[in-house]
mmCIF file of C-alpha atoms in Angstrom:
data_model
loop_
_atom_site.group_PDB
_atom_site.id
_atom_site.type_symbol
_atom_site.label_atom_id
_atom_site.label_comp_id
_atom_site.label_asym_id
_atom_site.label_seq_id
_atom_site.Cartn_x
_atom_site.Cartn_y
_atom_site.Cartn_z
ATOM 1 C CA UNK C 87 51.018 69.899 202.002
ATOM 2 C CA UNK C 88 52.931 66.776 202.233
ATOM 3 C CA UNK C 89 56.408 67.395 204.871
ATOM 4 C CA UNK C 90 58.169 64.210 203.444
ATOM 5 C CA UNK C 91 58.412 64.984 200.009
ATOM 6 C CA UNK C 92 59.556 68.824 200.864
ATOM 7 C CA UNK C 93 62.166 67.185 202.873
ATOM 8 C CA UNK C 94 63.574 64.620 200.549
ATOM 9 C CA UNK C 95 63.459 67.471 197.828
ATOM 10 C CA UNK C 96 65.513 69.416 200.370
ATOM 11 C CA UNK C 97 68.054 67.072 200.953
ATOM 12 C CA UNK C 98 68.352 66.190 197.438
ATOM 13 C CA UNK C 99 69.373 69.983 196.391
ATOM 14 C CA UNK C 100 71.659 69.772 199.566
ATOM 15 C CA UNK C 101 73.424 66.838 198.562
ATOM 16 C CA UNK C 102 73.545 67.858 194.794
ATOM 17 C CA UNK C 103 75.192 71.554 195.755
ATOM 18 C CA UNK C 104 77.694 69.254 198.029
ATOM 19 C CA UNK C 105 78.627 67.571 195.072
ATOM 20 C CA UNK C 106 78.890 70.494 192.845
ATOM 21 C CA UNK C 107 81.056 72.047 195.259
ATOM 22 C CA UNK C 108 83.724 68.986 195.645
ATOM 23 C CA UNK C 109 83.465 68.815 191.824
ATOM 24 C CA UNK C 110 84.513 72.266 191.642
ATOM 25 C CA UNK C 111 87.085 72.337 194.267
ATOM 26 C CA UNK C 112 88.811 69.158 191.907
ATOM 27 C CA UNK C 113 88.555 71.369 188.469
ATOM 28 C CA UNK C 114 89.988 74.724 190.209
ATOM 29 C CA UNK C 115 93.015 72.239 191.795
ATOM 30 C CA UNK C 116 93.489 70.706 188.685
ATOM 31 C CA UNK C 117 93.437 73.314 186.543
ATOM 32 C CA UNK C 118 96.296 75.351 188.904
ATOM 33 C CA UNK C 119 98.362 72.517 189.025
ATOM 34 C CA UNK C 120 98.223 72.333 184.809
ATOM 35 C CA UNK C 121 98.637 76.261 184.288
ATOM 36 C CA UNK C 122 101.512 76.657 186.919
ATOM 37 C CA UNK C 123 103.829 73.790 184.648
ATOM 38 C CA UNK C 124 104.170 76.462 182.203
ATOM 39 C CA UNK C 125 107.799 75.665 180.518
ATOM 40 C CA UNK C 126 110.464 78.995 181.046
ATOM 41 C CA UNK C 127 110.121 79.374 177.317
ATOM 42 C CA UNK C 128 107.238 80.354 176.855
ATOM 43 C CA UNK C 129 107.687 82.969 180.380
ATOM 44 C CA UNK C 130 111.340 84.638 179.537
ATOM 45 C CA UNK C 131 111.139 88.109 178.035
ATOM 46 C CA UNK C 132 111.200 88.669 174.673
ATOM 47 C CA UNK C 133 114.596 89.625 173.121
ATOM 48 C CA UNK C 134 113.600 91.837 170.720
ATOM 49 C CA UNK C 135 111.124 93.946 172.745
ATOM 50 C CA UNK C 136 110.795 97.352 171.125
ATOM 51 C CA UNK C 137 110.402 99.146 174.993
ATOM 52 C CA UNK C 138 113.454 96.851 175.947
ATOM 53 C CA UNK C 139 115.546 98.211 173.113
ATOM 54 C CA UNK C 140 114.420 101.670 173.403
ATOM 55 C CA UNK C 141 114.996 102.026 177.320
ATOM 56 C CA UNK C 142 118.804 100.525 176.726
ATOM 57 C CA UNK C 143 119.393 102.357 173.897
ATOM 58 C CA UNK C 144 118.127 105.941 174.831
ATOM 59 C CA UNK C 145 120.811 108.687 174.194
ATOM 60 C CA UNK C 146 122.196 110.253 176.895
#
């Protein structure tokens, strides 16, 4: 067997997984930054929950 093409094929996958990795990193950092600017409309409670309503309203 041939060493030099193992070892280029071996650094090749190395380097490739190193990019895959940064590349990954940069999505998943992205992707918080996006979901965590949700607006406080779309997060407040719901007025007219039913369990809301019922756990106020209960008779003593």
């Amino acid at each position: 067997m041939n060493e030099v093409p193992e070892l280029a094929s071996a650094m090749l996958a190395i380097a490739f997984a190193a990019v895959m990795l940064v590349a990954g990193q940069l999505y998943i950092e992205n992707e918080s930054a996006r979901l965590t600017a949700v607006p406080d409309a779309l997060t407040a409670p719901i007025p007219w929950d039913l369990r809301t309503y019922l756990s106020k309203n209960r008779p003593a």
